[in-house]
Coordinates of C-alpha atoms in Angstrom, one line a residue:
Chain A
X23 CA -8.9 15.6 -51.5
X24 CA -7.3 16.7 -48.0
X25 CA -7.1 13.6 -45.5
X26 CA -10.0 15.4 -43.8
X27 CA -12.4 15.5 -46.9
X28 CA -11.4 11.7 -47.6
X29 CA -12.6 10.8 -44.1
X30 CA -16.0 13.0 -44.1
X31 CA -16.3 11.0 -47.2
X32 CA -16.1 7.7 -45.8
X33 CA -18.7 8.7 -43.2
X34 CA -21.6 9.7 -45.4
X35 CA -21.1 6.5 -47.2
X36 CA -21.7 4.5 -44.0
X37 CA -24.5 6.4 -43.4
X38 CA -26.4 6.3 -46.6
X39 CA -25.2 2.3 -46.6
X40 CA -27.8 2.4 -42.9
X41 CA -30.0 4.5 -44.2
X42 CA -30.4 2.5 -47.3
X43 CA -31.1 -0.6 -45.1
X44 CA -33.6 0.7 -43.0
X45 CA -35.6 2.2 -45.8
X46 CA -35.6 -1.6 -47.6
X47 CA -36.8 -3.2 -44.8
X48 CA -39.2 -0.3 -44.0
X49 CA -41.0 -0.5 -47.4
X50 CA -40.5 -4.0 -48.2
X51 CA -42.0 -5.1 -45.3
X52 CA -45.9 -6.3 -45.0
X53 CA -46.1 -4.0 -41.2
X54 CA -49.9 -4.7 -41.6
X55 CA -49.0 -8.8 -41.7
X56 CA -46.3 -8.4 -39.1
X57 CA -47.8 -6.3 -36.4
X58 CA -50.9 -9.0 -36.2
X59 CA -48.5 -11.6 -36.1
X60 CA -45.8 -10.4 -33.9
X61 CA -47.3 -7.1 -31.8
X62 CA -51.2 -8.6 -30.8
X63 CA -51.8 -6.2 -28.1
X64 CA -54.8 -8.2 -26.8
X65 CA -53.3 -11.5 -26.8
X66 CA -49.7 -10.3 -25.1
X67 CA -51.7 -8.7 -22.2
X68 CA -53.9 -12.1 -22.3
X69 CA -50.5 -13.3 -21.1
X70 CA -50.0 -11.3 -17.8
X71 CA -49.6 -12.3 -15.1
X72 CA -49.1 -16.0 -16.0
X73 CA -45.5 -14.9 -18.0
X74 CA -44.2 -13.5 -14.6
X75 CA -46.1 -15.7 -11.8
X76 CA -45.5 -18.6 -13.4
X77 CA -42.9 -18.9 -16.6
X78 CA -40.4 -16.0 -15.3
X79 CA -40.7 -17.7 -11.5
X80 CA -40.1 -21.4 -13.2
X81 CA -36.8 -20.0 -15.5
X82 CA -35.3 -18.0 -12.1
X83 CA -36.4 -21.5 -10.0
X84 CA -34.7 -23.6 -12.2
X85 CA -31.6 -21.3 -12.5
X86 CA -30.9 -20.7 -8.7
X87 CA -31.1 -24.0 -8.6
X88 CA -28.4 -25.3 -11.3
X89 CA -26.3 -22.7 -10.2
X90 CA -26.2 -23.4 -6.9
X91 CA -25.4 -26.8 -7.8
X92 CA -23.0 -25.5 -10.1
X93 CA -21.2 -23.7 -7.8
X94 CA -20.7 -26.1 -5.1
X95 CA -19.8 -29.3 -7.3
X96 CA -18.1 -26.6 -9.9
X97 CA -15.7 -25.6 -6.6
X98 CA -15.0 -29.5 -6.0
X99 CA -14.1 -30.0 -9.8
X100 CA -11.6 -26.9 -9.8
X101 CA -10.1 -28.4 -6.3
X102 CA -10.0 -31.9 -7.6
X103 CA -8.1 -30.3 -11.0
X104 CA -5.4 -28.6 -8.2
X105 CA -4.9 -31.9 -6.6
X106 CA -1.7 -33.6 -6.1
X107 CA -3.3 -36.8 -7.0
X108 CA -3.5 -37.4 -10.2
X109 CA -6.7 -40.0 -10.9
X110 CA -8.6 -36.7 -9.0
X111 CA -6.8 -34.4 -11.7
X112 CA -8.0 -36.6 -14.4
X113 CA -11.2 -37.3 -13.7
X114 CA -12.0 -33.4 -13.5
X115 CA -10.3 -32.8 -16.6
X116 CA -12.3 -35.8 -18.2
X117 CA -15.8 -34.6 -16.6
X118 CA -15.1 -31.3 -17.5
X119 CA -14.0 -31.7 -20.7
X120 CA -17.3 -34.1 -21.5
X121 CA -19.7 -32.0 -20.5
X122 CA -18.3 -28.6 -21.9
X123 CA -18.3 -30.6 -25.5
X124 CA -21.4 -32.1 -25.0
X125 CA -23.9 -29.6 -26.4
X126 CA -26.2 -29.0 -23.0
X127 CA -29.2 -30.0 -24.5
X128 CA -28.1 -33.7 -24.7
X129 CA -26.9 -33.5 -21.7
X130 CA -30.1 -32.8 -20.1
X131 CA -31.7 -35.2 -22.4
X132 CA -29.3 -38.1 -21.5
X133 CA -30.4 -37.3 -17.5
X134 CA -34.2 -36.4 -18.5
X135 CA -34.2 -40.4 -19.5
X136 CA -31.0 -41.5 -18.0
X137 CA -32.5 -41.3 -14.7
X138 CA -35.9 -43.1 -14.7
X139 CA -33.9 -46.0 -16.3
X140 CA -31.6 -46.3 -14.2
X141 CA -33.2 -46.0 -10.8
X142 CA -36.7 -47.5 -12.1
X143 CA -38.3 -44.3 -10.8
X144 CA -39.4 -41.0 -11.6
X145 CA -37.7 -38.5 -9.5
X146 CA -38.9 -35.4 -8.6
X147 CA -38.8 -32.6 -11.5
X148 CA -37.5 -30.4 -9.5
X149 CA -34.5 -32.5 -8.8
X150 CA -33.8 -33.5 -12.3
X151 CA -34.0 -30.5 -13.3
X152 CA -30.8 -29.2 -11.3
X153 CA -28.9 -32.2 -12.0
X154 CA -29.5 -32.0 -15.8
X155 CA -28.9 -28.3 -16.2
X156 CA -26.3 -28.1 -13.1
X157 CA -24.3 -31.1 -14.1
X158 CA -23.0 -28.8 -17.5
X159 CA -22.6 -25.3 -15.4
X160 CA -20.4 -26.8 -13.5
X161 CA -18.3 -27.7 -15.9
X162 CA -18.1 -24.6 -17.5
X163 CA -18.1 -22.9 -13.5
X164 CA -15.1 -25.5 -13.0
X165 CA -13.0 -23.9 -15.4
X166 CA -14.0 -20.1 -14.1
X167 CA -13.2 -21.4 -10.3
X168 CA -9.9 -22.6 -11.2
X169 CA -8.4 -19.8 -13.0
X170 CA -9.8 -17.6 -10.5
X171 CA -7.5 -19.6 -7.5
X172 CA -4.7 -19.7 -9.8
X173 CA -5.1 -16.1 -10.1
X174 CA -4.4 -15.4 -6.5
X175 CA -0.5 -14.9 -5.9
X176 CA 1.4 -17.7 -4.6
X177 CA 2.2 -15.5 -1.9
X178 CA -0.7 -15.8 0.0
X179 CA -0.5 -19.3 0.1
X180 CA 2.9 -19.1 1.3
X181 CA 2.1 -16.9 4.1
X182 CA -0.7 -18.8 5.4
X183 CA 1.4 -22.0 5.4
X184 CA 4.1 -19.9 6.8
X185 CA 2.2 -19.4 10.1
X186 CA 1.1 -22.9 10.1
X187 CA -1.8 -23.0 8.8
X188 CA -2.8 -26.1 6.9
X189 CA -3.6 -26.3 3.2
X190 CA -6.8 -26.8 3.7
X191 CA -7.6 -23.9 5.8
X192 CA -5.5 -21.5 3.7
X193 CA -7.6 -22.5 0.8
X194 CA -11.0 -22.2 3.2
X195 CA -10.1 -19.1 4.3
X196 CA -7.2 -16.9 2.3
X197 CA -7.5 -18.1 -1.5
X198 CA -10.7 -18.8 -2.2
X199 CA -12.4 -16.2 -0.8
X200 CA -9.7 -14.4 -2.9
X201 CA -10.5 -16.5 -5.9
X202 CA -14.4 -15.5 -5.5
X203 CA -13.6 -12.0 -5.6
X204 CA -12.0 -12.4 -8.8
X205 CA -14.3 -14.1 -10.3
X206 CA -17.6 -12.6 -9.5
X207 CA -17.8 -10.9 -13.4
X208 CA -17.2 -14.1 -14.9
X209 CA -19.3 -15.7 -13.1
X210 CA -22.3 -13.4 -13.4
X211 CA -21.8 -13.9 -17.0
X212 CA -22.3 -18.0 -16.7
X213 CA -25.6 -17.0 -14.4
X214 CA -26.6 -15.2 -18.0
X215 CA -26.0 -18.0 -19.6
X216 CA -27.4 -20.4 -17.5
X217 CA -30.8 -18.4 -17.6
X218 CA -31.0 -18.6 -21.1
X219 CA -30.4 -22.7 -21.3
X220 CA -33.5 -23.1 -19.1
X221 CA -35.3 -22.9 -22.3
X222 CA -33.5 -26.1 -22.8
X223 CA -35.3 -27.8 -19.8
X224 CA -38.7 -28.6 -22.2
X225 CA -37.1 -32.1 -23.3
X226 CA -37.3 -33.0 -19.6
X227 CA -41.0 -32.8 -19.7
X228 CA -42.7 -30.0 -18.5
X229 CA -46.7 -29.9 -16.7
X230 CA -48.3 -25.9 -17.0
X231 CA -46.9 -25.5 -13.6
X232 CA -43.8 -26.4 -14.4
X233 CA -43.5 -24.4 -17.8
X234 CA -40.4 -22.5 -17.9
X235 CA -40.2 -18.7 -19.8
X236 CA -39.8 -20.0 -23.8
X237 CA -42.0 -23.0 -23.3
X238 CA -44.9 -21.3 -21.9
X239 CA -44.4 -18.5 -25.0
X240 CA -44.1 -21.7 -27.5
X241 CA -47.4 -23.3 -26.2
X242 CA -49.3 -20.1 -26.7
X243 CA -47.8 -19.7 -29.9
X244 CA -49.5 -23.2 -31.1
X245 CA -52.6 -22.4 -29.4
X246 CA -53.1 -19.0 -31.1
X247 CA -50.9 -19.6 -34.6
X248 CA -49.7 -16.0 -33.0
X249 CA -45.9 -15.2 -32.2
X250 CA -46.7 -12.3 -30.0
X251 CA -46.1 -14.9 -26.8
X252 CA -42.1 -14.8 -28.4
X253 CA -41.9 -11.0 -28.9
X254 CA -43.6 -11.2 -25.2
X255 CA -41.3 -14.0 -23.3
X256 CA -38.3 -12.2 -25.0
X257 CA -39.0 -9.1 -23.5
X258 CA -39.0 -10.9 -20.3
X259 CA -35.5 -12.1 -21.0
X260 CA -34.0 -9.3 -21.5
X261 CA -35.3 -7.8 -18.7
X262 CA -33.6 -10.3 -16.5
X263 CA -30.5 -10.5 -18.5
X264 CA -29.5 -7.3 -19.5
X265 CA -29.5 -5.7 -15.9
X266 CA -26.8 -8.2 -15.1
X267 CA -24.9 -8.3 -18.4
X268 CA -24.6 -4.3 -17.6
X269 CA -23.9 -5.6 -13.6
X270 CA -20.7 -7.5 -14.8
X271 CA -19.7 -4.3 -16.7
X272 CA -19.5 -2.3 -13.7
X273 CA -17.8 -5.2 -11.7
X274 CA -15.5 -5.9 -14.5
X275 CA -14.6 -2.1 -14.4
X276 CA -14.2 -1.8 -10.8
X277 CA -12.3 -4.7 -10.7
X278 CA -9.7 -3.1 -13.2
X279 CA -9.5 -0.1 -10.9
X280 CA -8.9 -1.7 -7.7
X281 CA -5.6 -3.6 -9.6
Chain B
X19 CA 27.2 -13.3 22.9
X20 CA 27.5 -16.1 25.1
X21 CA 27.0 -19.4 23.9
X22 CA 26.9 -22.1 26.0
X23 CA 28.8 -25.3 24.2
X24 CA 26.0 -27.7 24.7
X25 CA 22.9 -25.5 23.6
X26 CA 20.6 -26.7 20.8
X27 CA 20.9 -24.6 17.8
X28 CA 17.6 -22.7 16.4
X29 CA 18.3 -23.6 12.9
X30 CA 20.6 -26.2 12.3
X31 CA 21.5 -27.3 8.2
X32 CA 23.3 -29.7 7.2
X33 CA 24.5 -30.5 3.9
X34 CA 21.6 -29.2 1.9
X35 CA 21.5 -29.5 -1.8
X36 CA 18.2 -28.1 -4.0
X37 CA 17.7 -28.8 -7.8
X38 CA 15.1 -27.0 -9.8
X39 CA 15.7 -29.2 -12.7
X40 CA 19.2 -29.3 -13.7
X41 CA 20.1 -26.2 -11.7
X42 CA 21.6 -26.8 -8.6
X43 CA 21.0 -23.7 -7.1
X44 CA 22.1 -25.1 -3.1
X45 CA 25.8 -26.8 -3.1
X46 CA 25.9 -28.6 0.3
X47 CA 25.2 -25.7 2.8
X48 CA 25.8 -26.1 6.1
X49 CA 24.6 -23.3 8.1
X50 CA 23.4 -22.6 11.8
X51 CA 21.8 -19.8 13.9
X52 CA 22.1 -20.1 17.8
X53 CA 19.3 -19.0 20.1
X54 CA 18.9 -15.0 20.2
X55 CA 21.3 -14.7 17.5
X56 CA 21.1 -12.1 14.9
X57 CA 22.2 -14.0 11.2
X58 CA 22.2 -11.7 8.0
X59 CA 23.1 -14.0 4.7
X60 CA 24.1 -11.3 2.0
X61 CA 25.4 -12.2 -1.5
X62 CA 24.6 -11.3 -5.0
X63 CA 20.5 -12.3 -6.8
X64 CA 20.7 -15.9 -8.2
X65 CA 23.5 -16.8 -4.7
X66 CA 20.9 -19.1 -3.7
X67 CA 20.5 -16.8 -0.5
X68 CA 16.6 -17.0 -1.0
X69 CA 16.2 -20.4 -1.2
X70 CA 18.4 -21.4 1.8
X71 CA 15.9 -19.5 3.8
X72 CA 13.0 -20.9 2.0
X73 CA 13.9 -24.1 3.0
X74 CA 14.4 -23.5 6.4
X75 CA 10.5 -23.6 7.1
X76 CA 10.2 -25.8 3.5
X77 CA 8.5 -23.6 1.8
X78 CA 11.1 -24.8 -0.7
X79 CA 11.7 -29.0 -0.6
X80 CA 15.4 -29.5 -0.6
X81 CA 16.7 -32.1 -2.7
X82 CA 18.8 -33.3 0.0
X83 CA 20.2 -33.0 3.4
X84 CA 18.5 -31.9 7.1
X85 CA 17.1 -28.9 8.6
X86 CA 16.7 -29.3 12.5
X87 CA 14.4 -26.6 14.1
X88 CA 15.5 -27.2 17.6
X89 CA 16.7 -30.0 17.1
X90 CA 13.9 -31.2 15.4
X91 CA 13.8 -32.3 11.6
X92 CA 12.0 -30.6 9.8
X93 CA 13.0 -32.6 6.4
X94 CA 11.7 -35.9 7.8
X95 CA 8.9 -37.3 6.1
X96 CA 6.9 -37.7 9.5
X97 CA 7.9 -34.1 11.0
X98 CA 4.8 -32.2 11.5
X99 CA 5.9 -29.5 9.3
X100 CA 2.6 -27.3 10.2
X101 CA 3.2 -27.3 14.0
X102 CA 7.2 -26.5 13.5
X103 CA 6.4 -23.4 10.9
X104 CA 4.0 -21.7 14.0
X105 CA 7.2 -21.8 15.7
X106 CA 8.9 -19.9 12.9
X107 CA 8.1 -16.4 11.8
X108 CA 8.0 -15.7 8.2
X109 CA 8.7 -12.4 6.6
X110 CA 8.3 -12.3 3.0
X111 CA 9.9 -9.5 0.2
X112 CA 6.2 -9.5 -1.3
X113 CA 4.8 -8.9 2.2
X114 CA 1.9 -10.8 1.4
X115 CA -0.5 -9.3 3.6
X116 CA -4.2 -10.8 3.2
X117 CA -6.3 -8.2 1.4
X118 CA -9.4 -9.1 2.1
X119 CA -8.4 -8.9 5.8
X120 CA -8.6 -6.0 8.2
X121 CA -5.2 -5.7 10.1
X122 CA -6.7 -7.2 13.0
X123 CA -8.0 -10.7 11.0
X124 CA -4.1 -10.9 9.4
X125 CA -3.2 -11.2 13.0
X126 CA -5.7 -12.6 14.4
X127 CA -6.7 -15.6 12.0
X128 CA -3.6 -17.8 12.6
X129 CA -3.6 -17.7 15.9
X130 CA -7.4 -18.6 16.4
X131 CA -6.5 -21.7 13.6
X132 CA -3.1 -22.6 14.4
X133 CA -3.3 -21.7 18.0
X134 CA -6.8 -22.4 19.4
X135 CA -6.8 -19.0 21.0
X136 CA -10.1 -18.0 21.9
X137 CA -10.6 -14.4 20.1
X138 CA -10.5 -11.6 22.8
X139 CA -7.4 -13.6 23.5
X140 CA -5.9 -13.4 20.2
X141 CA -6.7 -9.9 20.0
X142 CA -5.1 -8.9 23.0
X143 CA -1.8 -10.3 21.2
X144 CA -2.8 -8.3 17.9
X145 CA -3.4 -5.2 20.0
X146 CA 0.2 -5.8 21.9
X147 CA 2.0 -6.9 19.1
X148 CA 0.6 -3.8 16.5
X149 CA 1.8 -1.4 19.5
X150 CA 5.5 -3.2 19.4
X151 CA 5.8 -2.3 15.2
X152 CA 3.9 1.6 16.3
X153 CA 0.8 0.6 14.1
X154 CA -1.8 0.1 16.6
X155 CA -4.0 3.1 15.3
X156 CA -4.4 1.3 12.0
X157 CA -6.1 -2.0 13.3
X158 CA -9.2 -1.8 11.2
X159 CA -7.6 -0.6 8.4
X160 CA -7.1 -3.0 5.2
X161 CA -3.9 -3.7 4.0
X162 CA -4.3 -1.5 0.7
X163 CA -4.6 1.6 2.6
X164 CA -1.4 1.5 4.6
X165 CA 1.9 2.1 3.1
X166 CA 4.4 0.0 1.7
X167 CA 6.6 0.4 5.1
X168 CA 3.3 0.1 7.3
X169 CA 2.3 -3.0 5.1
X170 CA 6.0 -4.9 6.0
X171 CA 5.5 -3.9 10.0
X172 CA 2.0 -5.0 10.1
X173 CA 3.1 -8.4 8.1
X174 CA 6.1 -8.8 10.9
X175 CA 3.4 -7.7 13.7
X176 CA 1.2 -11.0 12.2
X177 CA 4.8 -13.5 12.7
X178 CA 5.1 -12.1 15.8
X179 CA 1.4 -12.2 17.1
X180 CA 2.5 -16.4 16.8
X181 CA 4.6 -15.8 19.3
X182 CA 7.8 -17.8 17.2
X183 CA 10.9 -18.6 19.0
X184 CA 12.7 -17.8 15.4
X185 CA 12.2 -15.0 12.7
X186 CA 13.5 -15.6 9.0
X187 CA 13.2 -12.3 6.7
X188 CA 13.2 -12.7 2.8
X189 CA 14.8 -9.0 1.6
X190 CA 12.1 -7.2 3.9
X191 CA 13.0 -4.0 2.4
X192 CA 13.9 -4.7 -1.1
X193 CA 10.1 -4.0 -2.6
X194 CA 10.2 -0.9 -0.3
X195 CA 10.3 3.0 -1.9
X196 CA 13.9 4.0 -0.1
X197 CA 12.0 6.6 2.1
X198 CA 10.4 3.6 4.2
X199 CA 12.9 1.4 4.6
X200 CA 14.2 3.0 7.6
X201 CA 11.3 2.3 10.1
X202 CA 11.2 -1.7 8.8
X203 CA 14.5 -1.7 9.9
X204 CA 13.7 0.4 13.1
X205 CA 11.5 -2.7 13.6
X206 CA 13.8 -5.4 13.1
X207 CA 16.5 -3.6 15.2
X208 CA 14.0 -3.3 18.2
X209 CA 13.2 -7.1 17.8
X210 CA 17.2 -8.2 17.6
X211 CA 17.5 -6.3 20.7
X212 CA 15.1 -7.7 22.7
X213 CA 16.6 -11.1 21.9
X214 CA 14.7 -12.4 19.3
X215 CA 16.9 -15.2 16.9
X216 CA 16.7 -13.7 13.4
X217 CA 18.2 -14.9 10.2
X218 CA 17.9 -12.2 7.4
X219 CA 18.6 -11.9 4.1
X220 CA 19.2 -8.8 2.9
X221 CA 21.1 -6.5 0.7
X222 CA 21.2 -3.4 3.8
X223 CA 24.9 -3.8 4.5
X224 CA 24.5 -1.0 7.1
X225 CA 21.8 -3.0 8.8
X226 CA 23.9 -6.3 9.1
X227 CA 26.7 -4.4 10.0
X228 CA 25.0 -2.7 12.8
X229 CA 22.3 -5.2 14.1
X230 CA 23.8 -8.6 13.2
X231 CA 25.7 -10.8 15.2
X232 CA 27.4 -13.3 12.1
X233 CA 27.3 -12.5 8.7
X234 CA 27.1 -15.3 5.8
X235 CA 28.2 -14.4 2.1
X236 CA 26.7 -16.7 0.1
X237 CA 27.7 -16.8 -3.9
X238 CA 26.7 -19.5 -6.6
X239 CA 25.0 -21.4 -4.3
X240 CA 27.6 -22.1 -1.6
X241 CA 28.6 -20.1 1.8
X242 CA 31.9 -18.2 0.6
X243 CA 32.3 -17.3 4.3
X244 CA 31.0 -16.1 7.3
X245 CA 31.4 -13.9 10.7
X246 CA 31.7 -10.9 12.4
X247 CA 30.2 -8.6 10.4
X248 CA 32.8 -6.1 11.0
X249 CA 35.3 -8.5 9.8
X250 CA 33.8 -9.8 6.7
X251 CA 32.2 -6.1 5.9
X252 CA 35.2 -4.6 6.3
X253 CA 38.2 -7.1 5.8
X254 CA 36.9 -9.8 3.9
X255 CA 39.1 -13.4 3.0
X256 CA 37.7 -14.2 -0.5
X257 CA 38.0 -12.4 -3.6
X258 CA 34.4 -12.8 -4.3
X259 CA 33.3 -11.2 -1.1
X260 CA 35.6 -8.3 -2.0
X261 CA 34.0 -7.9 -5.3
X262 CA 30.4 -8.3 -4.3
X263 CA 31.0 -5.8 -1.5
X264 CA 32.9 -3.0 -3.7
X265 CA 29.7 -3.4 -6.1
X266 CA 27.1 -2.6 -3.5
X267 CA 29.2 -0.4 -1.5

């Protein structure tokens, strides 16, 4: 066999090897069983517009929200890690650290009950709701933030202090804006995550306003014994997420241009 | 040039040693540059050359010893080092323009920070100073579209738009293509002439020959020796200089 043949070979195995798999599934399969259970067209447009006016709004709520907290306490973790004084340096690291370890879901667990303990008082959803979910992206933005201002060349630093500016304002206004620019794929890509751990936010206690995207699809699935709700609320998913996974890749590739 | 016997020196170092770790790259350098004077320190990579002028605004922390900036020490633990640097332009090899700046913000941002100029007021300064290095067409332009040559002239336009009694150059030319080093130096031969004090390092003999006042040969840390530049170009007293010289020559 020529090197050609051998590879032409190889080929129509992998194919028969796919085609194989999709005819087992195909006829081993109950469809009948599956599209009741899984595809109910009546019950998934039952669904509208509750899905989008209420579960989509609550999951892009609560994720602007613990983002935005994210962001701001994930920039003063990266600046504390950059510090010239050490106990700052180490109690990033250790926050950091604990709450990248942690799996999230504790974490918002811990604050879910933490809080009313602690202070004797409910506090408003809302509110623990960014703490609990923004408390761990900003561990995780911490990280992103700091190799994106390590990422700028000393240079510009150098230059700023060179005309007198202080360190301060050369950070303000030369390396993180910088630092932001380099970061904006990465960052889009913790937003992706961040939208999925909403589903997360249930153990906090949710009212039907307050249902977020997979908790409002779980609820109908107990109601109706029916996991169309899933097939539905992931559809919904991916319509948020995919848009921005496929965002980043433009970014990302523009970003490699520009360098 | 005439120096008056009493006048304050613009740089002034004395003794200055600098350690990174167990390398002593600065032996005890004592160094000066007199107002409007024109000081280019040449010398073979790894001389130290770099660093001297690095710690001259302390961008670089020497291990020991002073630097006076008109008198004023700069070393001291109390010196405001901020307010002495706006007196002391910085060019840089790298020329570490901001990108995410127009022209005009490079030039403009320092002064309105450092300065407290009001903005039309700083931009008059941008406008005068981007006419002085021949650039003033590009002032909305962002560094990445200009040339490497234009890039260096815009990044000495944004020391000068500080208005610095001083200018220190870090090999200004030496990440240039060899085709644009000529109007850098155009520049910096303009500014020596209208009396600005300079100290350059730099590895364009012809340039230090021509525009400098003193030249300093620095090698394994330590000035070898310094002077006229005719004399230490063309007649030099150490061996080393003689060697360096024939290699670059």
């Amino acid at each position: 066999m020529t090197k050609r043949q051998k590879q032409r070979l190889v080929r129509g195995v992998l194919y028969l090897v796919l085609l194989a798999g999709v005819l087992a599934v195909g006829l081993l399969a109950d469809w009948e069983t599956t599209r009741r259970n899984f595809f109910n067209a009546q019950l998934a447009r039952e669904m509208f517009p509750d899905v989008l006016t209420i579960a989509a709004r609550n999951t892009l709520l609560y994720t602007f929200l613990a983002f935005s907290f994210g962001l701001v306490f994930g920039l003063v973790l990266a600046l504390m890690r950059l510090s010239s004084i050490k106990p700052y340096r180490w109690l990033a690291t250790i926050y950091i650290e604990t709450f990248r370890g942690l799996p999230a879901l504790l974490t918002i667990f811990l604050v879910g009950i933490g809080i009313p303990i602690a202070f004797g008082t409910r506090w408003p959803t809302l509110v623990t709701i960014t703490l609990g979910l923004g408390i761990v992206a900003a561990a995780y933005m911490a990280e992103t933030i700091r190799a994106g201002i390590e990422g700028v060349p000393k240079g510009q630093m150098e230059a700023a202090r060179s005309l007198g500016m202080t360190y301060t304002w050369a950070m303000i206004s030369i390396v993180i804006p910088q630092g932001f620019r380099i970061i904006i794929p990465p960052l889009t890509n913790e937003l992706v995550l961040l939208i999925k751990d909403t589903s997360l936010l249930f153990v906090i206690g949710t009212t039907p306003a307050t249902k977020e995207l997979l908790k409002f699809g779980r609820d109908l699935l107990n109601t109706h014994a029916n996991a169309t709700p899933l097939i539905v609320v992931g559809a919904v998913y991916l319509a948020i997420t995919v848009p921005l996974t496929q965002l980043v890749r433009i970014l990302e590739r523009r970003n490699a241009r520009s360098r | 040039m005439a120096t008056p016997a009493n006048e304050v020196p613009a740089i002034e170092v004395r003794n200055l040693h600098k350690s990174f770790g167990d390398l002593e790259v600065l032996k005890g350098i004592d160094f000066s540059v007199m107002p409007g004077e024109v000081v280019c320190v040449i010398g073979p990579s790894g001389s130290g050359k770099s660093t001297l002028l690095r710690c001259v605004n302390r961008l670089e922390e020497s291990s020991s010893g002073q630097v006076l900036i008109e008198g004023d020490d700069i070393t001291h633990p109390d010196a405001d080092v901020d307010a002495l640097r706006s007196r002391i332009g910085m060019v840089f090899q790298a020329f570490n323009l901001f990108p995410h700046l127009s022209v005009l913000r490079n030039l403009t941002i320092a002064q309105q920070r450092v300065r407290r100029r009001r903005r039309a007021e700083a931009r008059d300064v941008a406008e005068r100073t981007l006419e002085r290095v021949g650039l003033s067409d590009k002032i909305d332009a962002y560094p990445s579209h200009l040339s490497g040559g234009q890039q260096q002239r815009v990044a000495i336009a944004r020391a000068l738009s500080m208005e610095p009694d001083m200018m220190l150059f870090d090999e200004p030319t030496s990440a240039l293509d060899p085709e644009l080093v000529g109007e850098v130096l155009a520049v910096m031969r303009d500014l020596a002439r209208e009396g600005m004090t300079m100290m350059v390092v730099t590895h364009e003999m012809g340039f230090a020959k021509e525009v400098g006042d003193r030249v300093v040969f620095m090698d394994d840390g330590a000035v070898v020796e310094e002077g006229p530049p005719q004399q230490i170009l063309t007649d030099p007293q150490h061996e080393r200089t003689r060697r360096f010289l024939q290699m670059v020559g």
